[in-house]
Short mmCIF file of C-alpha atoms in Angstrom, two decimals:
data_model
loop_
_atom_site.label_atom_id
_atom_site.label_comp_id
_atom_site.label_asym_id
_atom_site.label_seq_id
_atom_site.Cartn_x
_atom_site.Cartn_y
_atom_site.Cartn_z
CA UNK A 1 -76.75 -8.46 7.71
CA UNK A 2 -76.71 -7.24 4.27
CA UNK A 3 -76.51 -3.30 4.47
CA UNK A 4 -79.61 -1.79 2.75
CA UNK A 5 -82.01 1.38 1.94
CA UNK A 6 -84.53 2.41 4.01
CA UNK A 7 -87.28 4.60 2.66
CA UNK A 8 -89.91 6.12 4.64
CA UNK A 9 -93.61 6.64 2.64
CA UNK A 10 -96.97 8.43 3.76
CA UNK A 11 -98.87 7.27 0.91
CA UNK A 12 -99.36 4.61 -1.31
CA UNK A 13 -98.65 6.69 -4.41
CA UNK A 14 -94.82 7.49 -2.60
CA UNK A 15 -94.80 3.74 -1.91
CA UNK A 16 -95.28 2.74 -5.29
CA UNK A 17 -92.52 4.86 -6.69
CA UNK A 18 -90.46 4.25 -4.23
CA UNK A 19 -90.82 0.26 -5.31
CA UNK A 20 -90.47 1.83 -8.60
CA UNK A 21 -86.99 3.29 -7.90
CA UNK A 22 -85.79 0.52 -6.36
CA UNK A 23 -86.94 -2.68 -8.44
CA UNK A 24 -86.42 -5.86 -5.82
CA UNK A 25 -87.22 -4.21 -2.79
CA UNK A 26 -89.59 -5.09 0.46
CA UNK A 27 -92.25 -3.55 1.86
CA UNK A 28 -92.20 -3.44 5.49
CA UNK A 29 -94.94 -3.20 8.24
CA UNK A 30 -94.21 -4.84 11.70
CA UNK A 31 -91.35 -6.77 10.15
CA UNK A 32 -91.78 -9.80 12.50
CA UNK A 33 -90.91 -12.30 9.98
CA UNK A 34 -88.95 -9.94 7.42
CA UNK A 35 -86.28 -9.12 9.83
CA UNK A 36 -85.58 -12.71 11.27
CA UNK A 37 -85.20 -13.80 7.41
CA UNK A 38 -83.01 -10.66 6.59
CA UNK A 39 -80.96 -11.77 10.34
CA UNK A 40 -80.66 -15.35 8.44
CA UNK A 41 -79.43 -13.96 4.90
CA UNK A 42 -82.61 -15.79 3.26
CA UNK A 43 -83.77 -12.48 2.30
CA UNK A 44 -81.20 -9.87 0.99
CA UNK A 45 -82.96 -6.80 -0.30
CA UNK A 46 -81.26 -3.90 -1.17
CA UNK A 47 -84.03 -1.69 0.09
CA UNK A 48 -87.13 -1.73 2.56
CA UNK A 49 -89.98 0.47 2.26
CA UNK A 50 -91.75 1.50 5.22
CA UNK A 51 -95.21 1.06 5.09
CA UNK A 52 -96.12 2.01 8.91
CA UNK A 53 -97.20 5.66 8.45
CA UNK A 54 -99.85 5.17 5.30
CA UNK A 55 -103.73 5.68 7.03
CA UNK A 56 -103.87 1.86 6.76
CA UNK A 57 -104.72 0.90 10.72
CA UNK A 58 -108.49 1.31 10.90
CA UNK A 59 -111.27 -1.33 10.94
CA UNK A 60 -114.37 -0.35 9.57
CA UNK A 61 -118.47 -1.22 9.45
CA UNK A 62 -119.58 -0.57 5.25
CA UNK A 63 -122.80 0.30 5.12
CA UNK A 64 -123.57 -3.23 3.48
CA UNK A 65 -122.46 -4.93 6.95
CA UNK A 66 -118.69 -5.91 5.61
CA UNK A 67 -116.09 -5.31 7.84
CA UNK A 68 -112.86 -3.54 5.97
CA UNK A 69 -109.61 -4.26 7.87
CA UNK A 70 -106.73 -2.24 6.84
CA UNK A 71 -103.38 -3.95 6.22
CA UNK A 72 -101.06 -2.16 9.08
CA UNK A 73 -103.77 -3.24 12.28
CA UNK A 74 -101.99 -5.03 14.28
CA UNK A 75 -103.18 -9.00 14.91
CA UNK A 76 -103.94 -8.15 18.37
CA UNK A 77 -106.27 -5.18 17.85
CA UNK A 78 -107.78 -7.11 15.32
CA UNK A 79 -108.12 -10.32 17.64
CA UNK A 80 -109.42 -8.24 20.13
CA UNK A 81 -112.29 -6.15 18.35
CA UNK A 82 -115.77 -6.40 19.30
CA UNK A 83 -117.25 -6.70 15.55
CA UNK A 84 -114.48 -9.47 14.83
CA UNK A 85 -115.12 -11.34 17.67
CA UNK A 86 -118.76 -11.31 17.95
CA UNK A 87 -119.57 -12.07 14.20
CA UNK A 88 -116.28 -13.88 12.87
CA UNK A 89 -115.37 -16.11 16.43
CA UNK A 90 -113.05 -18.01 13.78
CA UNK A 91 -110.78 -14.91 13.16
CA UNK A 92 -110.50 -14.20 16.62
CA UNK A 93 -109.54 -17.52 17.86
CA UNK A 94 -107.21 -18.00 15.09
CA UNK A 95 -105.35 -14.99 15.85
CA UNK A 96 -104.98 -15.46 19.71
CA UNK A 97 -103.99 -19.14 18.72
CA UNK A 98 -101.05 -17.44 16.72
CA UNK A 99 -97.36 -16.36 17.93
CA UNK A 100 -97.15 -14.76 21.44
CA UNK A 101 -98.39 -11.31 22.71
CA UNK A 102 -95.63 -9.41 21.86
CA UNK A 103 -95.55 -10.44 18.64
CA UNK A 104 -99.37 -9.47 17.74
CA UNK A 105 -98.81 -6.58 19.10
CA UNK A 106 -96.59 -5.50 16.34
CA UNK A 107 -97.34 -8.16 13.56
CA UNK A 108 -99.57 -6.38 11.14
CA UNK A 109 -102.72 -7.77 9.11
CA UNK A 110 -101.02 -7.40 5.60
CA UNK A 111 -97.79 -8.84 7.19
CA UNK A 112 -99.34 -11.56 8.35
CA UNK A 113 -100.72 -12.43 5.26
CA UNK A 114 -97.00 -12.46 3.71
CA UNK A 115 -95.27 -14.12 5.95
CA UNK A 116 -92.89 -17.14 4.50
CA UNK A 117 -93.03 -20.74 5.21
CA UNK A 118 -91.16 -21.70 8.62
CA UNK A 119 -89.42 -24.84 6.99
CA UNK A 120 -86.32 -25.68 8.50
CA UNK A 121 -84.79 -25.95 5.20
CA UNK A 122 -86.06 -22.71 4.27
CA UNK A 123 -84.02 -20.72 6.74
CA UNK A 124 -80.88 -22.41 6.57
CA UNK A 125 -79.00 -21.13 3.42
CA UNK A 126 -76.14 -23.84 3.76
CA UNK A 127 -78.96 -26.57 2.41
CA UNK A 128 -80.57 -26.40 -1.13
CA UNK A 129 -84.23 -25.11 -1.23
CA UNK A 130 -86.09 -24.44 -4.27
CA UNK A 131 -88.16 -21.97 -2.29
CA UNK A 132 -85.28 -19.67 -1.39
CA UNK A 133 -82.92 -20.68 -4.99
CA UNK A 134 -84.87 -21.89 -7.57
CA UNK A 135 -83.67 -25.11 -8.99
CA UNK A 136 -80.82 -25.49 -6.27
CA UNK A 137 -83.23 -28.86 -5.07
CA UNK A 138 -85.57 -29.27 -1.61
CA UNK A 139 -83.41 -30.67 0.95
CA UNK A 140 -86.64 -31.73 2.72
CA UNK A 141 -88.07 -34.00 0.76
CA UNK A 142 -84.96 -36.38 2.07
CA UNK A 143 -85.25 -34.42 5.63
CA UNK A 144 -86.96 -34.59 8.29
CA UNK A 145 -90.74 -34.30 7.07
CA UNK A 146 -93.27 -34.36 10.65
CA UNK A 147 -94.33 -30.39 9.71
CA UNK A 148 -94.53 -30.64 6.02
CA UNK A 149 -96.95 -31.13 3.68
CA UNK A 150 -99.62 -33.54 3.14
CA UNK A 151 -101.91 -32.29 0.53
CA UNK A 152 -100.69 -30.23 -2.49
CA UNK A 153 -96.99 -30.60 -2.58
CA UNK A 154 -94.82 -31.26 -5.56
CA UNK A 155 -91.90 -32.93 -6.16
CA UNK A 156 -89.96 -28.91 -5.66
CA UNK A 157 -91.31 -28.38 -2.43
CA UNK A 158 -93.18 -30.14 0.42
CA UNK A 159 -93.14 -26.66 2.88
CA UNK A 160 -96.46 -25.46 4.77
CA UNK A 161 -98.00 -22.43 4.64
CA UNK A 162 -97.28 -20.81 8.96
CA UNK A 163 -100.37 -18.20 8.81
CA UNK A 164 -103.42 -19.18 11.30
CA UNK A 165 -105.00 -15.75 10.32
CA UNK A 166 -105.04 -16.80 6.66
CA UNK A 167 -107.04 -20.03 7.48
CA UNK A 168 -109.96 -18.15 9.51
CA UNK A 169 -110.30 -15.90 6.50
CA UNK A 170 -110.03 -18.34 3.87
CA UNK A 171 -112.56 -20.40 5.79
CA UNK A 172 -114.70 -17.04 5.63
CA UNK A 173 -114.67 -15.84 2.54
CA UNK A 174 -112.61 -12.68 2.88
CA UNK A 175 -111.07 -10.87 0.42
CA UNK A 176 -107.34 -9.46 -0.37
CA UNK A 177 -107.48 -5.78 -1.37
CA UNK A 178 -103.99 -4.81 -3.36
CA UNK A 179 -102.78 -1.85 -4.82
CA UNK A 180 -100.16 -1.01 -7.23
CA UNK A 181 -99.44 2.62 -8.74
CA UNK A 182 -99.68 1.66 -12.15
CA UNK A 183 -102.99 0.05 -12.23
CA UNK A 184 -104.47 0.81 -8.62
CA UNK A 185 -106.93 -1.18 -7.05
CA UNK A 186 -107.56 -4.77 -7.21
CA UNK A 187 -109.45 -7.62 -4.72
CA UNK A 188 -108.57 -11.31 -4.60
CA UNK A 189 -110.21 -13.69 -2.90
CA UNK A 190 -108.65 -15.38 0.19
CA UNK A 191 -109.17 -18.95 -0.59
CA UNK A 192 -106.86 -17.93 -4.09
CA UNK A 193 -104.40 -15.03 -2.86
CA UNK A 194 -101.94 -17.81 -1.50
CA UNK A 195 -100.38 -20.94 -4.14
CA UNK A 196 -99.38 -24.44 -4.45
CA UNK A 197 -95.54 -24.88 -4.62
CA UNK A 198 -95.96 -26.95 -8.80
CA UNK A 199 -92.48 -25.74 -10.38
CA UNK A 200 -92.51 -22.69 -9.03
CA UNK A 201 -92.34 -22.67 -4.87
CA UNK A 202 -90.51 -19.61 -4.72
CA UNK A 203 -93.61 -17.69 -5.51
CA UNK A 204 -95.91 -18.03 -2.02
CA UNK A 205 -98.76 -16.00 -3.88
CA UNK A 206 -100.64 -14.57 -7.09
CA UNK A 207 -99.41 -11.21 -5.66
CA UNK A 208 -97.67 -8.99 -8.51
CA UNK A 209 -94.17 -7.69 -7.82
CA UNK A 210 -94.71 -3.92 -6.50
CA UNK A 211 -98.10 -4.26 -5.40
CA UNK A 212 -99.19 -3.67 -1.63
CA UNK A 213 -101.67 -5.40 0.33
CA UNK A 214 -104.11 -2.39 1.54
CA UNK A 215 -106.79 -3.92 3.15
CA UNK A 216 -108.31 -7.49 4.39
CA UNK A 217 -112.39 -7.54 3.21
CA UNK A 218 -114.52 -9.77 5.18
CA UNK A 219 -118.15 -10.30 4.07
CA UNK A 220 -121.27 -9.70 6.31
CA UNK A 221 -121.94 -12.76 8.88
CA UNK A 222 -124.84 -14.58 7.95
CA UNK A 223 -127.76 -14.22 10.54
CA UNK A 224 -127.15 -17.67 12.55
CA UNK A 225 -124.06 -18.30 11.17
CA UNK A 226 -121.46 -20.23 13.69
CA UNK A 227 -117.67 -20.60 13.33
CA UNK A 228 -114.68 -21.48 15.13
CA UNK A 229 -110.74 -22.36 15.03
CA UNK A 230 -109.20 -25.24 15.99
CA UNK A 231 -105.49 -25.75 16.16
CA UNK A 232 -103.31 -28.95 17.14
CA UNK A 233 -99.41 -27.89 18.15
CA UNK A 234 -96.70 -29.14 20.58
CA UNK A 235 -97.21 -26.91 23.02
CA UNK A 236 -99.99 -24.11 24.55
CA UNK A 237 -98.37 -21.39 23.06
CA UNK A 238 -95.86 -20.12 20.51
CA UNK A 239 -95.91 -23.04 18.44
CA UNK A 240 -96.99 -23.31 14.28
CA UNK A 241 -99.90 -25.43 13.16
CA UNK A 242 -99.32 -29.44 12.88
CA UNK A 243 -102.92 -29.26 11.92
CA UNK A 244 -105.65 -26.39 12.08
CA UNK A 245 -109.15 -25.85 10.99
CA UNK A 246 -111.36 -23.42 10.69
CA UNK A 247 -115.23 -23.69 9.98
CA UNK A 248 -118.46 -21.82 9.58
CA UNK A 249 -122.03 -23.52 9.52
CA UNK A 250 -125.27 -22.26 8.76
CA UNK A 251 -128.27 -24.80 9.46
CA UNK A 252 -131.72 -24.26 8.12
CA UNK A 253 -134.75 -26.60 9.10
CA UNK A 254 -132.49 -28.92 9.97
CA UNK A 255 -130.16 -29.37 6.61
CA UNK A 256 -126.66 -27.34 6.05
CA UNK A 257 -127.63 -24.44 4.29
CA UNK A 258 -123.99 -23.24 4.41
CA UNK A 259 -120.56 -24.69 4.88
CA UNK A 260 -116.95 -23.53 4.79
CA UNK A 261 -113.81 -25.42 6.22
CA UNK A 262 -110.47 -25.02 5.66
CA UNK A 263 -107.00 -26.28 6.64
CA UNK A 264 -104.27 -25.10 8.05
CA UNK A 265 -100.57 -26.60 8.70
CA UNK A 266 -101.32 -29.22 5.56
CA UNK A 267 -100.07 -27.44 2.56
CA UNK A 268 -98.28 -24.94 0.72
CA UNK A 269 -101.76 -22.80 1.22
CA UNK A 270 -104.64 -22.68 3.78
CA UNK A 271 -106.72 -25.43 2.28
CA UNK A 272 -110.31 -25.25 1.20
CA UNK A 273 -112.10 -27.99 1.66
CA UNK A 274 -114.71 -27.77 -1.27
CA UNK A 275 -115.15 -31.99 -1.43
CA UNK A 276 -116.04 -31.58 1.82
CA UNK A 277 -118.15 -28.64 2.03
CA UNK A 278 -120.10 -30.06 -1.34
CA UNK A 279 -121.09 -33.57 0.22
CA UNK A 280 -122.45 -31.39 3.58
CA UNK A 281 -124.59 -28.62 1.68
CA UNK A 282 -128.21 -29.67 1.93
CA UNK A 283 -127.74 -32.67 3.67
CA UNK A 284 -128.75 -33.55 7.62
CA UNK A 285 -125.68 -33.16 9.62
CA UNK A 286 -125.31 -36.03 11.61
CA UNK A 287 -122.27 -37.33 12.68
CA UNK A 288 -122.01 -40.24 9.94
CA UNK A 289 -122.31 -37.43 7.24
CA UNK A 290 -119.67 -35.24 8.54
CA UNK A 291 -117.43 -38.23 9.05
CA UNK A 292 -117.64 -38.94 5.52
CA UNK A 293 -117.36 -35.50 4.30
CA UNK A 294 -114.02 -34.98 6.38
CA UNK A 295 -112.47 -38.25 5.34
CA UNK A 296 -113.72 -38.04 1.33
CA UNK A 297 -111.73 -34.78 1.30
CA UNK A 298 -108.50 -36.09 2.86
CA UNK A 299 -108.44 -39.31 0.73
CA UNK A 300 -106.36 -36.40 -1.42
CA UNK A 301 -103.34 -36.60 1.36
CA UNK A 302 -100.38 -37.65 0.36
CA UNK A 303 -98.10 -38.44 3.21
CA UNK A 304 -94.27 -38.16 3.57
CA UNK A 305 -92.84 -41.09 5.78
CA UNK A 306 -92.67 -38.56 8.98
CA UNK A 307 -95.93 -36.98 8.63
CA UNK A 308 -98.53 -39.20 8.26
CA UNK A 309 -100.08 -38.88 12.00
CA UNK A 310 -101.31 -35.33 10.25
CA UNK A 311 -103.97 -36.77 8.17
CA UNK A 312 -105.31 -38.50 11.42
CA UNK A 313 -105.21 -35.35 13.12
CA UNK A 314 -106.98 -32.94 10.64
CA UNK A 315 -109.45 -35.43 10.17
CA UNK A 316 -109.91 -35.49 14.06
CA UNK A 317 -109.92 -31.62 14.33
CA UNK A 318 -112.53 -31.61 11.05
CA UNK A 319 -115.39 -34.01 12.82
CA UNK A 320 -114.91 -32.25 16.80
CA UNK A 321 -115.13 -28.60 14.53
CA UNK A 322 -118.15 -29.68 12.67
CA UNK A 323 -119.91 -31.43 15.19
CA UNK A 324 -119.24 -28.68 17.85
CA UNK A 325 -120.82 -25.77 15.34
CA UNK A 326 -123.58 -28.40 14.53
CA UNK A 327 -124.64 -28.60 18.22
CA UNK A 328 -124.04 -24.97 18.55
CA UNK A 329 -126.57 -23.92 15.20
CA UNK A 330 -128.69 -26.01 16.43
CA UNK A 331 -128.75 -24.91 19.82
CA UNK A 332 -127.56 -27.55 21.57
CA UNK A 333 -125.35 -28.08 24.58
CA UNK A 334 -122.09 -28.09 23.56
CA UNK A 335 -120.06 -31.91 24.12
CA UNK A 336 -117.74 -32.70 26.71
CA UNK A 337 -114.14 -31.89 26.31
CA UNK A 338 -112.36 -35.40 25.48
CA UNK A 339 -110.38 -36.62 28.40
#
């Protein structure tokens, strides 16, 4: 491994002069993904700035009903707190459905957030990868392609987005708190913090160089609101995305007053599905309308020769999400697991 600096802050205002001093350096909170990559020599920095002593590790109640989660909790306090999993099920079950237990323990919320594709290509620095060298070429797109994209890819890069946590709060609405020193204080929404590869792959988010993610904001839950998280991988445990979905419904008199769905394990970013959530609104949903509002959203797929069992998949994961939150708002017995 490279050698490097390592800087330890207490507060933002040290972190952000510490990135200051040292232009091209990383931030570091449970390092789960950071380190492996550094282990690899896909990331080289000269200097990592500690992050885990800033006041950053509480979840809080506003006063409006919004839940603030600070960047450095850990994914399995925040899996496992009561507010998170009685009002946003989906961000629970998306985080348990995520890495092992050791590695929640430690993996933080911001981290999580930032972590890098897990493309084979990616992390192997003898093949070319526009991600990791701009303009050096994506040795996947003439790979092997069963985990890569099927929706937003370009012709530089065809690697998924890893994060379950990301699609839960995309899904719900949440927003990304960031801070920098020279213009403090900023929130982006979830569904836009993270990018589609176009011509420039190597840039995973609209995050600005220097700036640190504080905070994850999640609205209040909707009185009758239902959600859930649904992930398809190769095995039980330990295992990234081939498809995901996560989902919240609110019914009223019998018509969708409310719908959110998003992908995971499809694209560059957790993927909002606004053609599908636009056909549901205000209409009665029965199982023919769902069906039609999954597959009208994934008639944007665009396979790779390996992958195309995916768009079969999320479109499978889509209907058995959205019909099990239907019977549930409705209040309804919930189906029988398939055989």
């Amino acid at each position: 491994m490279k050698p490097f600096a390592y800087i330890r802050v207490t507060s933002l205002q040290e972190a952000a002069a510490a990135y200051a001093s040292h232009p091209g350096s990383r931030y570091i909170g449970g390092g789960t993904n950071l380190v492996d990559l550094m282990k690899h020599g896909v990331e080289t920095p000269d200097a990592l700035i500690d992050l885990t002593r800033l006041p950053l590790r509480d979840i809080q109640e506003l006063p409006t009903g919004a839940l603030r989660v600070g960047a450095g909790v850990s994914n399995t306090d925040l899996a496992v707190h009561p507010l998170v999993r009685t009002r946003y099920p989906a961000l629970s079950q998306a985080l348990l459905a995520g890495a092992s237990g050791q590695l929640r323990n430690v993996a933080t919320t911001g981290g999580n957030l930032l972590q890098r594709t897990r493309c084979p290509y990616f992390q192997d620095v003898s093949k070319p990868c526009n991600k990791r060298e701009p303009g050096t070429g994506c040795a996947a797109r003439n790979g092997v392609h069963r985990d890569h994209a099927v929706l937003g890819h370009s012709a530089h890069c065809i690697a998924t987005h890893p994060s379950d946590m990301a699609v839960a709060l995309t899904a719900l609405d949440a927003g990304i708190e960031l801070y920098d020193g020279e213009h403090g204080t900023r929130e982006v929404a979830a569904a836009d913090f993270h990018r589609l590869p176009g011509e420039h792959p190597e840039r995973d988010t609209v995050i600005r160089p220097g700036e640190i993610v504080t905070a994850v904001l999640l609205p209040p839950a909707a009185p009758g609101a239902v959600s859930l998280y649904r992930k398809a991988r190769d095995r039980a445990s330990y295992a990234f995305a081939l498809a995901s979905v996560a989902a919240v419904l609110e019914i009223d008199d019998g018509r969708v007053r409310h719908v959110a769905l998003a992908f995971g394990g499809l694209a560059h970013r957790p993927w909002r599905a606004r053609t599908t959530e636009e056909r549901l609104t205000g209409a009665v949903p029965t199982d023919e309308a769902v069906r039609e509002a999954v597959d009208a959203e994934l008639t944007a797929a665009r396979p790779l020769p390996g992958n195309a069992f995916k768009v079969d998949l999320a479109r499978n994961l889509a209907r058995d999400a959205l019909g099990a939150l239907v019977r549930s708002a409705s209040g309804a017995p919930p189906a029988r697991p398939r055989p």
